[in-house]
């Protein structure tokens, strides 16, 4: 016997629980395994696939994958069916509705997909794909084809409108926790990154895991028009529980937050960086002021009254004015400042969130925290002594069936590309590459001012042998500060005879992107060619009255 409780509050929140003799209904039929893939693109870029509905074919199909595009690199296949978009079940929606959900997702979208055969088998067996419990298991989430190295909670910031926050709350007897349900597609919560079945961990920096449903409803009401929620998705929750980890801010991603800190990377001129550091008698902290027109500070995006949070990843809130000035001076002729404008600071304070989380995600390495937090955070790397002989590394890689075994990362507004996620025992690891090594040359060509796409293209063109001149980050910064050009001649030995003579490629625009160099080489995105691995004859047919076709 089924029993459903529906308790409506005076607000837009409710509690739902479907029970069988007091237990949450879970469904017994083993179902297909969904793949969870998050695609992230840049401004002006598309995801590199067509969403289609076709005569004689059920579901919303992935077609015409762009070789080297975001979707193809993420592992989507021709004929895959999209089951959910950002947690919203779409198999029963109209084609235009699904396309709108993807478009309105912005620069990032999370898709639950099934392969062609798995989808058809599920349909033939009458599996209810709308039931999140009907799937036998879900793959580890991937971001642009890269498996998440560790599950993360997520911070979502909601500003209420006349329709409310756009979600309901669900609890069930025998199941610990309060969960999100009825997430309105395109609503405030959905746009903020909230998904169906997310579990609430914190509300405005207060842990609410042990509170009752009614108490949490009251917390939401008391918060007024603004909410900072710490949430965990289903798979993330399972991961944390399996590791005995209690989710907190240090485990969270800030990528969903609408207001972001800024990283200002500056190179000093003869007259300095072109700003002053000042203190406000009415507010704690260190602030940017009197920015010179055309200065490195202005070009780096610093604004008047930005609050300075960190210098090269080192938090400075507890430092005196003189100490902060000294820290900036110690960086030589280059400096990276993490700053907040007033609106971003207000949002971060509401959730008790450290802006250093943003630095960590952008720079790809943990920030250094104040001493009082040292017991919970790994200690930052100790800088190399001044008498260390800083040298680059010349690494020769021989591609294996798994590729070269590393990722190439780039950061918006920051010169240079660097190595991440070196596969242990892979080609890169054996050649001596390490995480955060900065790429200086590819097969003899200097790439310090090249775009991410240009470097990826050079690597793909290299065939089965790749020669990289790299420098560990500290060595790179030391050599640059000394005005030393980084070439193979800095090594004790002469460069290998098969390394081409250096050449130089320049491009003023830097991209915020990541490429998976483990993958077999594929043509770059600019090729715009289409690939179809499906045996279905409709995969290469043109759109007709019997099909709908939209590029995403």
Short mmCIF file of C-alpha atoms in Angstrom, two decimals:
data_model
loop_
_atom_site.label_atom_id
_atom_site.label_comp_id
_atom_site.label_asym_id
_atom_site.label_seq_id
_atom_site.Cartn_x
_atom_site.Cartn_y
_atom_site.Cartn_z
CA UNK A 1 0.00 0.00 0.00
CA UNK A 2 1.31 3.42 -0.99
CA UNK A 3 1.03 6.43 1.22
CA UNK A 4 1.96 9.98 0.30
CA UNK A 5 2.35 12.86 2.70
CA UNK A 6 2.05 16.36 1.31
CA UNK A 7 2.41 19.09 3.91
CA UNK A 8 2.12 22.57 2.46
CA UNK A 9 3.59 25.53 4.29
CA UNK A 10 2.59 29.19 4.00
CA UNK A 11 5.54 29.69 1.69
CA UNK A 12 6.60 27.89 -1.49
CA UNK A 13 8.03 24.95 0.46
CA UNK A 14 6.46 21.57 1.06
CA UNK A 15 7.36 18.13 2.36
CA UNK A 16 6.76 15.03 0.27
CA UNK A 17 7.45 11.42 1.07
CA UNK A 18 6.19 8.32 -0.69
CA UNK A 19 6.03 5.44 1.76
CA UNK A 20 5.42 1.70 1.69
CA UNK A 21 4.64 0.56 5.22
CA UNK A 22 6.77 3.44 6.50
CA UNK A 23 9.73 2.91 4.14
CA UNK A 24 10.83 5.06 1.22
CA UNK A 25 9.78 3.58 -2.12
CA UNK A 26 12.93 2.66 -4.03
CA UNK A 27 11.90 0.36 -6.86
CA UNK A 28 13.22 -3.19 -7.18
CA UNK A 29 13.74 -3.55 -10.90
CA UNK A 30 17.36 -3.39 -11.98
CA UNK A 31 17.68 -0.67 -14.58
CA UNK A 32 20.26 0.78 -16.95
CA UNK A 33 23.39 2.63 -15.89
CA UNK A 34 23.27 6.34 -16.61
CA UNK A 35 26.38 8.30 -17.52
CA UNK A 36 26.69 11.73 -15.91
CA UNK A 37 28.67 14.16 -18.03
CA UNK A 38 29.22 17.85 -17.32
CA UNK A 39 30.12 19.99 -20.33
CA UNK A 40 31.75 23.38 -19.89
CA UNK A 41 32.30 25.82 -22.74
CA UNK A 42 33.63 29.33 -23.25
CA UNK A 43 31.75 32.46 -24.28
CA UNK A 44 30.87 32.23 -27.97
CA UNK A 45 31.57 28.49 -28.13
CA UNK A 46 28.95 25.77 -28.52
CA UNK A 47 28.95 22.28 -27.05
CA UNK A 48 29.64 20.67 -30.41
CA UNK A 49 26.61 18.42 -31.03
CA UNK A 50 23.13 18.45 -32.52
CA UNK A 51 20.09 17.54 -30.44
CA UNK A 52 17.59 15.69 -32.60
CA UNK A 53 14.28 13.88 -32.54
CA UNK A 54 13.82 11.53 -35.46
CA UNK A 55 10.99 9.62 -37.08
CA UNK A 56 10.91 6.05 -35.78
CA UNK A 57 13.37 6.77 -32.97
CA UNK A 58 12.42 7.38 -29.33
CA UNK A 59 14.12 9.96 -27.17
CA UNK A 60 16.28 13.04 -27.60
CA UNK A 61 19.32 11.98 -29.61
CA UNK A 62 22.90 13.21 -29.70
CA UNK A 63 23.88 13.56 -33.35
CA UNK A 64 26.58 15.07 -35.57
CA UNK A 65 29.25 15.34 -32.89
CA UNK A 66 31.88 17.90 -33.78
CA UNK A 67 35.26 16.20 -33.78
CA UNK A 68 37.43 17.76 -31.12
CA UNK A 69 34.45 19.62 -29.69
CA UNK A 70 33.44 19.77 -26.05
CA UNK A 71 30.84 16.98 -26.31
CA UNK A 72 33.04 14.62 -28.30
CA UNK A 73 35.98 15.05 -25.95
CA UNK A 74 33.67 14.47 -22.99
CA UNK A 75 32.78 11.02 -24.30
CA UNK A 76 29.31 11.56 -25.73
CA UNK A 77 28.52 9.15 -28.57
CA UNK A 78 26.33 9.40 -31.64
CA UNK A 79 22.91 8.01 -30.78
CA UNK A 80 23.17 8.63 -27.02
CA UNK A 81 19.86 9.65 -25.45
CA UNK A 82 19.61 12.56 -23.03
CA UNK A 83 17.56 11.52 -19.99
CA UNK A 84 18.11 14.50 -17.67
CA UNK A 85 19.39 18.06 -18.12
CA UNK A 86 20.72 19.57 -14.89
CA UNK A 87 18.70 17.01 -12.94
CA UNK A 88 15.43 17.67 -14.80
CA UNK A 89 13.88 14.59 -16.42
CA UNK A 90 13.46 15.39 -20.13
CA UNK A 91 12.62 12.12 -21.86
CA UNK A 92 8.93 13.07 -21.91
CA UNK A 93 9.45 16.75 -22.85
CA UNK A 94 9.14 18.38 -26.26
CA UNK A 95 12.29 18.79 -28.33
CA UNK A 96 12.19 22.60 -28.04
CA UNK A 97 11.87 22.41 -24.25
CA UNK A 98 14.97 20.22 -23.95
CA UNK A 99 16.97 22.47 -26.29
CA UNK A 100 15.94 25.51 -24.21
CA UNK A 101 17.06 23.81 -20.98
CA UNK A 102 20.52 23.25 -22.46
CA UNK A 103 20.78 26.77 -23.85
CA UNK A 104 19.60 28.44 -20.65
CA UNK A 105 22.13 26.46 -18.63
CA UNK A 106 24.79 29.00 -19.57
CA UNK A 107 28.43 28.00 -19.81
CA UNK A 108 27.99 24.62 -18.12
CA UNK A 109 25.42 21.83 -18.38
CA UNK A 110 25.15 18.43 -16.69
CA UNK A 111 23.61 15.64 -18.76
CA UNK A 112 22.40 12.20 -17.69
CA UNK A 113 22.67 10.05 -20.81
CA UNK A 114 22.11 6.47 -21.93
CA UNK A 115 23.76 4.72 -24.84
CA UNK A 116 21.55 3.84 -27.78
CA UNK A 117 21.23 0.12 -27.05
CA UNK A 118 20.80 0.61 -23.29
CA UNK A 119 18.03 3.14 -23.94
CA UNK A 120 16.16 0.87 -26.34
CA UNK A 121 16.47 -2.08 -23.96
CA UNK A 122 15.14 0.00 -21.06
CA UNK A 123 12.18 1.12 -23.15
CA UNK A 124 11.45 -2.43 -24.30
CA UNK A 125 11.50 -3.63 -20.68
CA UNK A 126 9.22 -0.87 -19.48
CA UNK A 127 11.80 0.71 -17.14
CA UNK A 128 10.57 3.98 -15.65
CA UNK A 129 13.49 6.27 -16.48
CA UNK A 130 11.83 9.16 -14.62
CA UNK A 131 12.39 7.34 -11.32
CA UNK A 132 15.93 8.17 -10.12
CA UNK A 133 15.94 4.87 -8.20
CA UNK A 134 15.22 2.80 -11.32
CA UNK A 135 18.85 2.94 -12.48
CA UNK A 136 21.13 0.15 -11.31
CA UNK A 137 23.97 2.60 -10.80
CA UNK A 138 25.48 5.75 -12.21
CA UNK A 139 28.91 6.32 -13.58
CA UNK A 140 31.34 8.60 -11.77
CA UNK A 141 30.58 12.16 -12.88
CA UNK A 142 32.92 13.58 -15.52
CA UNK A 143 33.75 17.17 -16.39
CA UNK A 144 34.51 17.52 -20.11
CA UNK A 145 35.53 13.88 -20.17
CA UNK A 146 37.72 13.98 -17.06
CA UNK A 147 36.55 11.87 -14.13
CA UNK A 148 36.13 13.99 -11.04
CA UNK A 149 39.28 13.42 -8.93
CA UNK A 150 37.23 13.81 -5.77
CA UNK A 151 33.54 14.44 -5.23
CA UNK A 152 32.62 17.96 -4.18
CA UNK A 153 29.71 19.52 -2.40
CA UNK A 154 28.36 22.65 -4.05
CA UNK A 155 27.47 26.15 -2.93
CA UNK A 156 24.32 27.64 -4.44
CA UNK A 157 23.22 31.24 -3.92
CA UNK A 158 19.51 32.01 -4.34
CA UNK A 159 17.78 35.40 -4.44
CA UNK A 160 14.04 35.05 -4.01
CA UNK A 161 11.60 36.57 -6.49
CA UNK A 162 7.81 36.92 -6.50
CA UNK A 163 7.46 33.19 -7.27
CA UNK A 164 9.64 32.14 -4.35
CA UNK A 165 12.88 30.18 -4.52
CA UNK A 166 11.56 27.59 -6.98
CA UNK A 167 11.99 24.39 -4.98
CA UNK A 168 10.29 22.19 -2.39
CA UNK A 169 11.75 20.14 0.43
CA UNK A 170 11.30 16.40 0.81
CA UNK A 171 11.92 14.10 3.75
CA UNK A 172 11.13 10.43 4.30
CA UNK A 173 10.83 8.15 7.28
CA UNK A 174 13.83 5.88 7.61
CA UNK A 175 15.99 8.13 5.44
CA UNK A 176 18.27 10.70 7.05
CA UNK A 177 18.36 14.15 5.54
CA UNK A 178 16.20 16.73 3.81
CA UNK A 179 16.24 16.71 0.02
CA UNK A 180 15.37 19.04 -2.83
CA UNK A 181 12.34 18.21 -4.94
CA UNK A 182 10.09 20.03 -7.41
CA UNK A 183 13.01 22.11 -8.66
CA UNK A 184 11.26 24.44 -11.11
CA UNK A 185 12.92 24.29 -14.54
CA UNK A 186 14.38 27.72 -15.26
CA UNK A 187 13.47 28.92 -11.77
CA UNK A 188 15.69 30.62 -9.20
CA UNK A 189 16.94 27.38 -7.62
CA UNK A 190 17.55 25.67 -10.96
CA UNK A 191 19.54 28.62 -12.29
CA UNK A 192 21.60 28.61 -9.08
CA UNK A 193 22.69 24.98 -9.64
CA UNK A 194 20.17 23.18 -7.42
CA UNK A 195 19.18 19.73 -8.66
CA UNK A 196 16.53 17.19 -7.87
CA UNK A 197 17.41 15.04 -4.82
CA UNK A 198 20.25 17.29 -3.61
CA UNK A 199 20.64 16.94 0.16
CA UNK A 200 20.88 20.12 2.27
CA UNK A 201 23.95 20.33 4.50
CA UNK A 202 24.12 24.03 5.44
CA UNK A 203 21.89 27.11 5.22
CA UNK A 204 23.74 30.44 5.36
CA UNK A 205 26.81 28.74 6.89
CA UNK A 206 24.81 26.91 9.59
CA UNK A 207 24.85 23.10 9.53
CA UNK A 208 21.28 21.77 9.47
CA UNK A 209 21.87 18.04 8.99
CA UNK A 210 20.43 17.19 12.40
CA UNK A 211 17.41 19.48 12.17
CA UNK A 212 13.87 18.32 11.45
CA UNK A 213 11.99 19.14 8.28
CA UNK A 214 9.92 21.81 10.01
CA UNK A 215 13.01 23.39 11.56
CA UNK A 216 14.71 23.65 8.17
CA UNK A 217 11.59 25.20 6.66
CA UNK A 218 11.70 27.81 9.41
CA UNK A 219 15.40 28.45 8.72
CA UNK A 220 14.61 29.08 5.06
CA UNK A 221 11.79 31.44 5.93
CA UNK A 222 13.91 33.30 8.48
CA UNK A 223 16.66 33.83 5.90
CA UNK A 224 14.52 36.32 4.00
CA UNK A 225 15.21 36.86 0.31
CA UNK A 226 18.71 35.39 0.12
CA UNK A 227 19.97 31.87 0.70
CA UNK A 228 23.42 30.34 0.54
CA UNK A 229 22.98 26.58 0.47
CA UNK A 230 25.65 23.91 0.83
CA UNK A 231 24.30 20.87 -1.00
CA UNK A 232 25.48 17.40 -1.94
CA UNK A 233 24.23 15.51 -4.97
CA UNK A 234 23.29 11.84 -4.67
CA UNK A 235 26.58 10.40 -5.98
CA UNK A 236 28.63 12.92 -4.01
CA UNK A 237 26.71 12.05 -0.85
CA UNK A 238 27.46 8.35 -1.35
CA UNK A 239 31.14 9.13 -1.93
CA UNK A 240 31.45 11.18 1.27
CA UNK A 241 29.62 8.56 3.31
CA UNK A 242 31.85 5.78 1.95
CA UNK A 243 34.91 7.78 3.07
CA UNK A 244 33.43 8.81 6.42
CA UNK A 245 33.62 12.49 5.47
CA UNK A 246 31.19 15.07 6.81
CA UNK A 247 30.70 17.63 4.02
CA UNK A 248 31.69 21.21 4.79
CA UNK A 249 32.81 24.36 2.99
CA UNK A 250 36.34 23.01 2.46
CA UNK A 251 34.85 20.24 0.30
CA UNK A 252 32.76 22.61 -1.84
CA UNK A 253 32.94 23.99 -5.35
CA UNK A 254 32.12 27.67 -5.86
CA UNK A 255 31.60 27.42 -9.62
CA UNK A 256 27.82 27.84 -9.30
CA UNK A 257 28.04 31.13 -7.41
CA UNK A 258 26.93 34.11 -9.54
CA UNK A 259 29.43 36.66 -8.17
CA UNK A 260 33.09 35.74 -8.36
CA UNK A 261 36.33 37.05 -6.88
CA UNK A 262 38.93 38.20 -9.38
CA UNK A 263 42.56 37.22 -9.83
CA UNK A 264 44.68 40.14 -11.01
CA UNK A 265 47.97 38.98 -12.56
CA UNK A 266 50.34 41.92 -12.96
CA UNK A 267 53.85 42.54 -14.24
CA UNK A 268 55.52 45.55 -12.63
CA UNK A 269 56.66 48.50 -14.71
CA UNK A 270 59.47 50.86 -13.81
CA UNK A 271 56.96 53.02 -11.93
CA UNK A 272 55.37 50.06 -10.13
CA UNK A 273 51.99 48.36 -10.43
CA UNK A 274 50.01 51.60 -10.51
CA UNK A 275 47.83 51.44 -7.39
CA UNK A 276 47.99 52.11 -3.70
CA UNK A 277 46.99 49.85 -0.83
CA UNK A 278 44.87 51.57 1.77
CA UNK A 279 42.88 50.88 4.90
CA UNK A 280 39.32 52.00 5.59
CA UNK A 281 38.78 53.24 9.19
CA UNK A 282 35.15 52.07 9.02
CA UNK A 283 35.86 48.56 7.73
CA UNK A 284 38.40 45.85 8.40
CA UNK A 285 40.64 44.75 5.58
CA UNK A 286 43.02 46.05 2.93
CA UNK A 287 41.63 47.92 -0.09
CA UNK A 288 42.77 48.92 -3.57
CA UNK A 289 42.79 52.64 -4.34
CA UNK A 290 44.04 55.35 -6.73
CA UNK A 291 44.53 53.13 -9.78
CA UNK A 292 46.65 54.84 -12.45
CA UNK A 293 45.18 54.94 -15.95
CA UNK A 294 46.87 52.44 -18.26
CA UNK A 295 48.78 50.86 -15.39
CA UNK A 296 49.31 47.11 -14.86
CA UNK A 297 46.69 47.30 -12.09
CA UNK A 298 44.06 48.77 -14.41
CA UNK A 299 44.85 46.30 -17.20
CA UNK A 300 44.58 43.42 -14.73
CA UNK A 301 41.04 44.51 -13.83
CA UNK A 302 41.54 45.98 -10.36
CA UNK A 303 38.79 48.36 -9.27
CA UNK A 304 38.73 51.12 -6.69
CA UNK A 305 37.77 49.77 -3.24
CA UNK A 306 38.28 46.12 -4.18
CA UNK A 307 39.17 44.29 -0.97
CA UNK A 308 42.48 42.44 -1.18
CA UNK A 309 42.14 38.87 0.10
CA UNK A 310 45.34 37.09 -0.89
CA UNK A 311 48.76 37.70 -2.43
CA UNK A 312 49.90 34.81 -4.64
CA UNK A 313 47.45 32.52 -2.86
CA UNK A 314 48.49 33.55 0.67
CA UNK A 315 45.62 34.98 2.72
CA UNK A 316 46.42 38.38 4.24
CA UNK A 317 43.35 39.21 6.36
CA UNK A 318 45.33 38.87 9.58
CA UNK A 319 48.34 40.82 8.31
CA UNK A 320 49.17 44.42 9.11
CA UNK A 321 49.34 46.96 6.30
CA UNK A 322 53.16 46.92 6.28
CA UNK A 323 53.21 43.13 6.10
CA UNK A 324 50.92 43.10 3.05
CA UNK A 325 53.06 45.69 1.28
CA UNK A 326 56.13 43.57 2.06
CA UNK A 327 54.45 40.43 0.68
CA UNK A 328 53.72 42.19 -2.60
CA UNK A 329 57.26 43.54 -2.78
CA UNK A 330 58.73 40.07 -2.19
CA UNK A 331 57.10 38.74 -5.36
CA UNK A 332 59.65 40.41 -7.61
CA UNK A 333 58.30 41.95 -10.80
CA UNK A 334 55.18 39.76 -10.95
CA UNK A 335 52.29 39.50 -8.57
CA UNK A 336 48.87 37.83 -8.42
CA UNK A 337 46.22 39.43 -6.22
CA UNK A 338 42.89 37.91 -5.23
CA UNK A 339 40.28 40.64 -4.74
CA UNK A 340 36.55 40.99 -4.00
CA UNK A 341 34.12 43.73 -4.92
CA UNK A 342 31.48 44.70 -2.34
CA UNK A 343 28.68 42.57 -3.82
CA UNK A 344 30.82 39.45 -4.03
CA UNK A 345 32.12 39.98 -0.50
CA UNK A 346 28.58 40.26 0.86
CA UNK A 347 27.57 37.00 -0.83
CA UNK A 348 30.65 35.11 0.40
CA UNK A 349 30.13 36.39 3.97
CA UNK A 350 26.51 35.19 3.95
CA UNK A 351 27.67 31.65 3.40
CA UNK A 352 30.81 31.89 5.53
CA UNK A 353 32.79 30.99 2.42
CA UNK A 354 36.52 31.58 2.06
CA UNK A 355 37.40 33.32 -1.25
CA UNK A 356 40.48 31.08 -1.25
CA UNK A 357 38.19 28.32 -2.56
CA UNK A 358 37.94 30.33 -5.78
CA UNK A 359 41.72 30.60 -5.99
CA UNK A 360 42.00 26.85 -5.48
CA UNK A 361 39.60 26.06 -8.31
CA UNK A 362 41.13 28.56 -10.74
CA UNK A 363 44.75 27.82 -9.97
CA UNK A 364 44.26 24.08 -9.55
CA UNK A 365 46.14 23.77 -6.27
CA UNK A 366 45.11 24.18 -2.62
CA UNK A 367 45.51 27.69 -1.19
CA UNK A 368 47.53 28.51 1.86
CA UNK A 369 45.31 29.26 4.87
CA UNK A 370 45.99 31.20 8.06
CA UNK A 371 47.90 29.45 10.82
CA UNK A 372 44.79 28.87 12.94
CA UNK A 373 43.39 26.62 10.20
CA UNK A 374 46.61 24.77 9.56
CA UNK A 375 45.56 21.67 11.42
CA UNK A 376 42.73 21.04 8.93
CA UNK A 377 44.52 22.00 5.74
CA UNK A 378 47.71 20.53 4.26
CA UNK A 379 50.64 22.89 4.74
CA UNK A 380 51.59 24.92 1.65
CA UNK A 381 54.68 23.98 -0.25
CA UNK A 382 57.86 25.54 1.11
CA UNK A 383 59.57 27.78 -1.47
CA UNK A 384 62.86 26.53 -2.80
CA UNK A 385 65.97 28.02 -1.14
CA UNK A 386 67.56 30.92 -2.95
CA UNK A 387 70.69 28.92 -3.79
CA UNK A 388 68.79 26.18 -5.69
CA UNK A 389 69.96 25.89 -9.30
CA UNK A 390 66.67 26.59 -11.11
CA UNK A 391 66.55 24.71 -14.40
CA UNK A 392 63.88 23.67 -16.87
CA UNK A 393 63.26 20.04 -17.87
CA UNK A 394 63.38 18.56 -21.35
CA UNK A 395 60.91 15.66 -21.41
CA UNK A 396 60.50 13.19 -24.26
CA UNK A 397 57.17 11.32 -24.25
CA UNK A 398 56.31 8.20 -26.23
CA UNK A 399 52.56 7.84 -26.64
CA UNK A 400 50.92 4.65 -25.39
CA UNK A 401 47.46 3.24 -26.07
CA UNK A 402 46.23 5.50 -23.24
CA UNK A 403 47.78 8.60 -24.82
CA UNK A 404 50.45 10.84 -23.32
CA UNK A 405 48.97 10.67 -19.83
CA UNK A 406 48.45 14.28 -18.78
CA UNK A 407 46.04 17.21 -19.05
CA UNK A 408 46.92 20.63 -20.39
CA UNK A 409 45.35 23.49 -18.43
CA UNK A 410 45.00 27.18 -19.13
CA UNK A 411 43.52 29.99 -17.04
CA UNK A 412 41.67 33.05 -18.25
CA UNK A 413 43.89 36.12 -18.13
CA UNK A 414 47.04 34.20 -17.19
CA UNK A 415 49.91 33.71 -19.61
CA UNK A 416 51.05 30.15 -20.17
CA UNK A 417 49.69 26.64 -20.08
CA UNK A 418 50.58 24.10 -17.43
CA UNK A 419 50.50 20.37 -16.77
CA UNK A 420 47.86 18.77 -14.55
CA UNK A 421 46.71 15.29 -13.58
CA UNK A 422 49.81 13.38 -14.66
CA UNK A 423 48.79 9.72 -14.83
CA UNK A 424 50.95 7.64 -12.51
CA UNK A 425 53.06 5.26 -14.58
CA UNK A 426 51.95 6.88 -17.84
CA UNK A 427 54.09 8.35 -20.58
CA UNK A 428 54.24 11.81 -18.98
CA UNK A 429 55.08 10.42 -15.56
CA UNK A 430 57.90 8.28 -16.95
CA UNK A 431 59.29 11.26 -18.86
CA UNK A 432 59.51 13.35 -15.68
CA UNK A 433 56.51 15.66 -16.05
CA UNK A 434 54.86 16.80 -12.82
CA UNK A 435 51.66 18.62 -11.94
CA UNK A 436 51.93 22.42 -12.33
CA UNK A 437 54.95 22.25 -14.64
CA UNK A 438 54.66 25.23 -17.01
CA UNK A 439 54.99 24.43 -20.70
CA UNK A 440 57.68 26.53 -22.41
CA UNK A 441 58.29 24.69 -25.70
CA UNK A 442 56.50 22.01 -27.70
CA UNK A 443 58.80 20.17 -30.11
CA UNK A 444 61.21 23.10 -30.09
CA UNK A 445 58.56 25.82 -30.57
CA UNK A 446 58.18 28.40 -27.80
CA UNK A 447 54.54 28.46 -26.71
CA UNK A 448 54.60 30.82 -23.72
CA UNK A 449 52.39 33.30 -25.58
CA UNK A 450 50.41 30.74 -27.61
CA UNK A 451 46.74 30.03 -27.09
CA UNK A 452 45.52 26.82 -25.51
CA UNK A 453 44.13 25.63 -28.86
CA UNK A 454 47.42 26.30 -30.65
CA UNK A 455 49.35 24.22 -28.11
CA UNK A 456 46.85 21.36 -28.27
CA UNK A 457 47.12 21.40 -32.07
CA UNK A 458 50.93 21.20 -31.87
CA UNK A 459 50.72 18.26 -29.46
CA UNK A 460 48.26 16.41 -31.67
CA UNK A 461 50.47 16.98 -34.71
CA UNK A 462 53.47 15.49 -32.95
CA UNK A 463 52.40 11.91 -33.61
CA UNK A 464 53.63 9.28 -31.19
CA UNK A 465 56.64 11.26 -29.92
CA UNK A 466 56.36 14.53 -28.03
CA UNK A 467 59.22 16.67 -26.69
CA UNK A 468 58.29 19.27 -24.06
CA UNK A 469 60.49 21.88 -22.45
CA UNK A 470 58.86 22.65 -19.10
CA UNK A 471 59.76 24.41 -15.88
CA UNK A 472 58.51 23.78 -12.38
CA UNK A 473 56.47 26.82 -11.34
CA UNK A 474 58.99 28.16 -8.80
CA UNK A 475 61.84 27.74 -11.29
CA UNK A 476 59.80 29.42 -14.02
CA UNK A 477 58.98 32.44 -11.88
CA UNK A 478 62.60 32.71 -10.67
CA UNK A 479 64.04 32.64 -14.18
CA UNK A 480 61.49 35.14 -15.47
CA UNK A 481 62.14 37.48 -12.55
CA UNK A 482 65.83 37.39 -13.50
CA UNK A 483 64.98 38.17 -17.13
CA UNK A 484 66.41 34.83 -18.30
CA UNK A 485 64.96 33.31 -21.47
CA UNK A 486 64.08 29.67 -20.86
CA UNK A 487 65.65 27.43 -23.51
CA UNK A 488 67.21 23.95 -23.60
CA UNK A 489 70.60 25.65 -23.40
CA UNK A 490 69.99 26.19 -19.68
CA UNK A 491 70.39 22.45 -19.20
CA UNK A 492 73.80 20.92 -18.55
CA UNK A 493 73.46 18.87 -21.71
CA UNK A 494 72.77 19.98 -25.25
CA UNK A 495 69.20 19.50 -26.50
CA UNK A 496 68.45 16.29 -28.31
CA UNK A 497 69.16 16.31 -32.01
CA UNK A 498 65.54 15.49 -32.82
CA UNK A 499 64.23 18.64 -31.12
CA UNK A 500 63.42 21.22 -33.82
CA UNK A 501 64.90 24.69 -33.66
CA UNK A 502 62.85 27.05 -31.49
CA UNK A 503 60.12 29.09 -33.13
CA UNK A 504 57.67 31.53 -31.62
CA UNK A 505 53.89 31.85 -31.84
CA UNK A 506 52.07 34.79 -30.29
CA UNK A 507 48.45 35.49 -29.45
CA UNK A 508 47.16 38.15 -27.07
CA UNK A 509 44.03 36.24 -26.12
CA UNK A 510 44.29 33.61 -23.38
CA UNK A 511 41.61 30.97 -22.91
CA UNK A 512 40.11 29.39 -19.83
CA UNK A 513 40.01 25.77 -20.81
CA UNK A 514 41.30 22.28 -20.18
CA UNK A 515 42.25 19.56 -22.66
CA UNK A 516 42.62 15.88 -21.97
CA UNK A 517 45.89 14.81 -23.58
CA UNK A 518 45.30 11.22 -22.48
CA UNK A 519 42.85 10.86 -25.32
CA UNK A 520 43.92 9.67 -28.78
CA UNK A 521 44.50 12.60 -31.08
CA UNK A 522 41.40 14.09 -32.70
CA UNK A 523 41.13 17.02 -35.08
CA UNK A 524 40.78 20.42 -33.37
CA UNK A 525 37.40 22.04 -32.91
CA UNK A 526 37.98 24.47 -35.78
CA UNK A 527 37.71 21.56 -38.24
CA UNK A 528 33.93 21.65 -37.82
CA UNK A 529 33.62 18.19 -39.41
CA UNK A 530 30.97 15.81 -38.13
CA UNK A 531 31.43 12.27 -36.93
CA UNK A 532 28.81 9.54 -36.58
CA UNK A 533 29.67 6.16 -35.14
CA UNK A 534 26.07 4.93 -35.07
CA UNK A 535 24.90 2.27 -37.48
CA UNK A 536 21.55 4.06 -37.72
CA UNK A 537 21.03 5.41 -41.20
CA UNK A 538 19.28 8.45 -39.77
CA UNK A 539 22.48 9.70 -38.18
CA UNK A 540 23.67 11.33 -41.34
CA UNK A 541 20.32 12.32 -42.79
CA UNK A 542 19.31 15.93 -43.12
CA UNK A 543 16.55 17.43 -41.02
CA UNK A 544 13.11 16.87 -42.47
CA UNK A 545 9.47 17.15 -41.51
CA UNK A 546 9.92 13.92 -39.54
CA UNK A 547 12.82 15.19 -37.44
CA UNK A 548 13.92 18.20 -35.46
CA UNK A 549 17.54 19.25 -35.33
CA UNK A 550 19.21 21.94 -33.21
CA UNK A 551 22.87 22.65 -32.69
CA UNK A 552 24.03 23.03 -29.09
#
